[in-house]
Each structure stands twice: as C-alpha cells, then as structure tokens.
mmCIF file of C-alpha atoms in Angstrom:
data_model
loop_
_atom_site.group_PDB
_atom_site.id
_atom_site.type_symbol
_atom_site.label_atom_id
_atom_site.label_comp_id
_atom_site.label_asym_id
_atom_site.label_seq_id
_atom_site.Cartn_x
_atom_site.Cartn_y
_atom_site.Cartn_z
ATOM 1 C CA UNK T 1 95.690 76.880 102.538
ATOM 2 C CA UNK T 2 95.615 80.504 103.389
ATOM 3 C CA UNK T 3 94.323 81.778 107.059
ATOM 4 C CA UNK T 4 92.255 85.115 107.468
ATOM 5 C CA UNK T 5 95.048 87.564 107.352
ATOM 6 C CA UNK T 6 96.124 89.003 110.751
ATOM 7 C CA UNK T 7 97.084 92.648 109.073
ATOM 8 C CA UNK T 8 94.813 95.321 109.269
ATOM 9 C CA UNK T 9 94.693 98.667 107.583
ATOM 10 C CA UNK T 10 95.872 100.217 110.668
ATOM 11 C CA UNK T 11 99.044 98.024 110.903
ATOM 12 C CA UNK T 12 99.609 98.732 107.074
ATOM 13 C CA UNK T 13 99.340 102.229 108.241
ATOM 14 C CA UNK T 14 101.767 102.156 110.902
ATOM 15 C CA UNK T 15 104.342 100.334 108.896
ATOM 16 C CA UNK T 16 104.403 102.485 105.905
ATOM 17 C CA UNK T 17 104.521 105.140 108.696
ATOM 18 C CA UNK T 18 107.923 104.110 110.120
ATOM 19 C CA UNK T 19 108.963 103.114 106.662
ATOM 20 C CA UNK T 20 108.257 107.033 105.561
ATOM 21 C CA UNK T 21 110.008 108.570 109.111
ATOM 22 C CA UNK T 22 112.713 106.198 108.571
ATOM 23 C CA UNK T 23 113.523 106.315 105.228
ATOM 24 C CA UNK T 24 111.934 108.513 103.356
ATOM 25 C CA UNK T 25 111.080 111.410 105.008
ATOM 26 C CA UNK T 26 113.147 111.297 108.085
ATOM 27 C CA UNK T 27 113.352 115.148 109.344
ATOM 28 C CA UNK T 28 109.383 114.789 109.530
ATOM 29 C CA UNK T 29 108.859 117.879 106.502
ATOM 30 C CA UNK T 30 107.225 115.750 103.666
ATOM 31 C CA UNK T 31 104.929 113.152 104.904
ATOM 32 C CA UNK T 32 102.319 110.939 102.783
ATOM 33 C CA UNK T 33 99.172 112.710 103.156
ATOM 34 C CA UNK T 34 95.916 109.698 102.962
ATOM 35 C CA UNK T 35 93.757 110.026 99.936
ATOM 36 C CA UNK T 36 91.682 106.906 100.622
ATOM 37 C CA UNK T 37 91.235 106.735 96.971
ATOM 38 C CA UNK T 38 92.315 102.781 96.063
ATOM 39 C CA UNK T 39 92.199 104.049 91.683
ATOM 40 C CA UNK T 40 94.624 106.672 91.952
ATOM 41 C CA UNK T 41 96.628 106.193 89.214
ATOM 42 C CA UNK T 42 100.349 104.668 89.182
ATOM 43 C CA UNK T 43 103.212 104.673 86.866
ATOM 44 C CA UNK T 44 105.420 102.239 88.505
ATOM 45 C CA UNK T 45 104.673 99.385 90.931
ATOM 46 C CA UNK T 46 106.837 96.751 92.933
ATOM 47 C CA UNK T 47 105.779 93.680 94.837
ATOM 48 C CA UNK T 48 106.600 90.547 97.005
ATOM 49 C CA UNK T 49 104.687 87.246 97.375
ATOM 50 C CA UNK T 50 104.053 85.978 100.456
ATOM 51 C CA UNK T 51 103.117 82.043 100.822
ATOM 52 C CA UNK T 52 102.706 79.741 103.722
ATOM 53 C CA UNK T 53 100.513 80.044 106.291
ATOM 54 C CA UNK T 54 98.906 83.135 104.718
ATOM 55 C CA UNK T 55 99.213 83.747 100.612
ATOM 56 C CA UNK T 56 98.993 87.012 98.906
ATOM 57 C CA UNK T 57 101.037 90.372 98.049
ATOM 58 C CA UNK T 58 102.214 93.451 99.184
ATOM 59 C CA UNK T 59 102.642 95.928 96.264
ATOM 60 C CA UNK T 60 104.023 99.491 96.553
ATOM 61 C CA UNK T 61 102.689 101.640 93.355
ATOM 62 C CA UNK T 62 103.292 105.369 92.279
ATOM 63 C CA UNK T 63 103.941 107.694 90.188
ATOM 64 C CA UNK T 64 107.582 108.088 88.209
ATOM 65 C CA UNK T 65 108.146 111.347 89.867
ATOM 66 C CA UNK T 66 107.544 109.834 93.571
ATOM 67 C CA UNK T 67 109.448 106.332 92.711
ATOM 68 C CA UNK T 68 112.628 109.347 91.702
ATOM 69 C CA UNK T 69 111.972 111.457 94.865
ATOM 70 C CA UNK T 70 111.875 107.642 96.700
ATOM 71 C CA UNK T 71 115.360 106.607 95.325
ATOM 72 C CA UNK T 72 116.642 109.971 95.954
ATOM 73 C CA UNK T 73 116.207 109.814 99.962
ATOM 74 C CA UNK T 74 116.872 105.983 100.256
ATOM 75 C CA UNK T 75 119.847 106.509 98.567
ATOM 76 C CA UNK T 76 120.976 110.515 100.294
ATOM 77 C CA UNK T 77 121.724 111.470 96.225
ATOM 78 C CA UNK T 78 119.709 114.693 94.362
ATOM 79 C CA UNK T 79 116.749 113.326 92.229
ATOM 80 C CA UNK T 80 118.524 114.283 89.489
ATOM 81 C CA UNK T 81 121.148 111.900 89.954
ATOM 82 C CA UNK T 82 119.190 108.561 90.082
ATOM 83 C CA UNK T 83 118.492 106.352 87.326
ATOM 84 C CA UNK T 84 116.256 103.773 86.507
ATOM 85 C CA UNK T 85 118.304 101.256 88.195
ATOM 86 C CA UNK T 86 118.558 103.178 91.159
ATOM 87 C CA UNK T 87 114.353 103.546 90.749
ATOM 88 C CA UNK T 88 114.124 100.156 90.553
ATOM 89 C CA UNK T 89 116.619 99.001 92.905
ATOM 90 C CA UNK T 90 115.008 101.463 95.696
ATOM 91 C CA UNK T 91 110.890 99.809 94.861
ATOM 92 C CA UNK T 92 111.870 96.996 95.067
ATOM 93 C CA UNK T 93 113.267 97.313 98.516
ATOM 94 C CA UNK T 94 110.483 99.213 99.969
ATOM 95 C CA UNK T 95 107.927 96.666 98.888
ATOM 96 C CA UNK T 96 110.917 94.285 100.873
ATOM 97 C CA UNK T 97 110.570 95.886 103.788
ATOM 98 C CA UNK T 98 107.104 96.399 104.261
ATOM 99 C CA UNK T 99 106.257 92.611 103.174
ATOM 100 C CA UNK T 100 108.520 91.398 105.650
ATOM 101 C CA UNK T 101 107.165 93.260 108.358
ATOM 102 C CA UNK T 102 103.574 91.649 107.549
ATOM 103 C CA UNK T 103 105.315 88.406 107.577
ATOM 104 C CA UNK T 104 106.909 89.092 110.714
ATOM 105 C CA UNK T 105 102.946 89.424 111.969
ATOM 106 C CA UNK T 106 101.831 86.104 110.224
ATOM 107 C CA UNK T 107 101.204 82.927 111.762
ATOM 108 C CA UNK T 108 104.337 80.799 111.137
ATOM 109 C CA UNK T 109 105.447 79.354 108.136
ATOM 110 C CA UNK T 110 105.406 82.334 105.963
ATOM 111 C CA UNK T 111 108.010 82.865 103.113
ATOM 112 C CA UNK T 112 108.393 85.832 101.426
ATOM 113 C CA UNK T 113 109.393 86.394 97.799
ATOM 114 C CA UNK T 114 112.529 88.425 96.446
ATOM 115 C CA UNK T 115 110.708 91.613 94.766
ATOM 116 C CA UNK T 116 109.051 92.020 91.947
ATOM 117 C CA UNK T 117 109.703 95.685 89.747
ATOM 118 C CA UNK T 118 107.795 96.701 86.851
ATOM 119 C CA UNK T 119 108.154 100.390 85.042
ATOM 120 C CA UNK T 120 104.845 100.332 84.728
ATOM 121 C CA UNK T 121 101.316 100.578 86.041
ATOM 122 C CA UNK T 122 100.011 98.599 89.131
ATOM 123 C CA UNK T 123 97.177 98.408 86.534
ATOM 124 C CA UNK T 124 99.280 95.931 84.666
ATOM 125 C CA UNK T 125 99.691 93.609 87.366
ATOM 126 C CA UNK T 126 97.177 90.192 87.408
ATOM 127 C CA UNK T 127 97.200 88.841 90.930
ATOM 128 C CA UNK T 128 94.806 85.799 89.833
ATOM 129 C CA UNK T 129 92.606 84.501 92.787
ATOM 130 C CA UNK T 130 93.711 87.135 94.414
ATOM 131 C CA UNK T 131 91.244 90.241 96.314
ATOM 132 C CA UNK T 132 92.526 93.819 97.763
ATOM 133 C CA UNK T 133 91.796 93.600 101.342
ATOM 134 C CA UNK T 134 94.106 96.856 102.423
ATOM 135 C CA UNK T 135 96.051 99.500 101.426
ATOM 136 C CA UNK T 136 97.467 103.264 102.071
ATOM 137 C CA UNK T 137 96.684 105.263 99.611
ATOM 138 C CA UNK T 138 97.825 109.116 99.275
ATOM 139 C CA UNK T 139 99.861 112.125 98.198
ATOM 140 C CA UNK T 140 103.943 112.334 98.529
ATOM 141 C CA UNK T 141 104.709 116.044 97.176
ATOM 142 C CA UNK T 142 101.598 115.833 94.971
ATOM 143 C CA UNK T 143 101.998 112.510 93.525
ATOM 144 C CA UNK T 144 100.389 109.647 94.049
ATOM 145 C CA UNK T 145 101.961 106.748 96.498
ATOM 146 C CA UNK T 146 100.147 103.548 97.392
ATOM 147 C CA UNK T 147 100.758 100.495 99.505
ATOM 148 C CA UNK T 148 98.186 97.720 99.021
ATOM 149 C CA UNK T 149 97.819 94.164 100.631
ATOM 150 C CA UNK T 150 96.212 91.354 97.890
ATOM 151 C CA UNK T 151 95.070 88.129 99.167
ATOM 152 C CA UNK T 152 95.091 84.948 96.923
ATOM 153 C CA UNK T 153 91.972 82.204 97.772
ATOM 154 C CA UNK T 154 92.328 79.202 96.722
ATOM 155 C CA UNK T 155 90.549 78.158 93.372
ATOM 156 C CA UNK T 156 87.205 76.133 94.381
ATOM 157 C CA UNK T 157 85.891 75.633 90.879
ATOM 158 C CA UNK T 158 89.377 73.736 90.522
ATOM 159 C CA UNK T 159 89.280 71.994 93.452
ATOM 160 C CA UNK T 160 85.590 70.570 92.728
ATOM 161 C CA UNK T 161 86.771 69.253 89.601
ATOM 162 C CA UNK T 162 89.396 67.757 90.943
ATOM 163 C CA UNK T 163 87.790 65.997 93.207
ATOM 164 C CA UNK T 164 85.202 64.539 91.059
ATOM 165 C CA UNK T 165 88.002 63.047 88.607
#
C-alpha cells in the first residue's frame, strides 16, 4: 500500500536545484530556467521505481541535445566527445540521484530501483496505475529538461474482484 507522498513540488525543486549547482552547472552561468509547461516535448527519458512505503517514479526527460550537454559536465569532457553510452550512462544517474533523495524523505521502507534509460520519448513510457503529481519543467540552453514525480495507486477494480472470488 502506498502513503500520500511526502514530496512536494518545492522539494523536487530544491533537489534538482542542488543536482544542477552541483553537477551540472556548477560555476552558476547556465541554470534551468522553469517553463511550468508538463507537454514539453522530450527525446530521451530515464527513470527509477520506488516501492515500499510509498510506490511510484521519478523520471528525468529531455531533449538529445540537453541529455549531450548533461553527459558533457557530469563527465568534465567537450559535448563532442560523449557518446551514447556516456548519454545513457550520465540519465541514468541523474534520475539515481534525485530518486534517492525522495527516498531519503519517505517514510521507511522504501527501495529504490537501479535506472531505467530509454533513447526515446518520455511519451513512450506507460507508468500503469500510475498519476503525475510533480515535476520541474524548463529550459537548459534552450532545450527542454524535465523532472517529474509519478505515483502508482493501487488497482481497485482488481482488488474488488478479487475479493468477491
């Protein structure tokens, strides 16, 4: 069973804030600039699981050109020089470290999943039972960057049937 989730949009905020000044932007000259807008469009999209006390996922979606820039700074190499493994390597870990700082605000008994990478849009992902209850949304250089919280519910039509069996 999944409790009301303790994360608000402002915490979201503040951790993909650190996660920018400490990783990707750390000399302050290239922050995320908030769109609000939860359809901008993505090219490439990570995510972890979290289940326990609370179930859901964080995912981290943008574009190709912002998942490059990403990998370039995590890694201190040119843009030109990363690859798709690099890309890949790099999403995945930022949808790490953000989902395991909500955990670290979750009741306990949270687990958290190893991370999930798809070259591809966030539009592609099904999170079934599952509801957008927060996100960052915005502009890294131009191109699109969001960070979006998805809780599961349990399935009651399922549950009802069970029961009467």
């Amino acid at each position: 069973m999944s409790v009301e989730v303790e994360v608000d949009e402002n915490d979201l905020a503040e951790m993909v804030e650190q996660v920018w000044e400490s990783y990707l932007d750390p000399e302050g000259v290239s922050p995320l600039i908030p769109t609000y807008d939860e359809n901008q469009p993505s090219e490439v999209h990570s995510s972890v699981s979290i289940t326990g006390s609370w179930t859901g996922h964080v995912v981290y979606a943008s574009s190709t050109l912002a998942a490059r820039r990403a990998a370039a700074a995590f890694l201190a190499m040119e843009a030109d020089e990363v690859t798709e493994e690099d890309m890949s390597d790099v999403l995945g870990e930022l949808a790490n470290i953000v989902g395991g700082n909500v955990k670290a605000m979750l009741p306990p008994g949270a687990l958290l999943s190893l991370p999930q990478v798809v070259l591809a849009p966030e539009a592609t992902a099904r999170y079934p039972n599952a509801e957008r209850i927060s996100g960052v949304y915005g502009l890294w250089d131009g191109e699109p960057v969001s960070i979006s919280m998805w809780q599961c519910h349990s399935n009651s039509t399922n549950a009802n049937k069970e029961g009467a069996e």
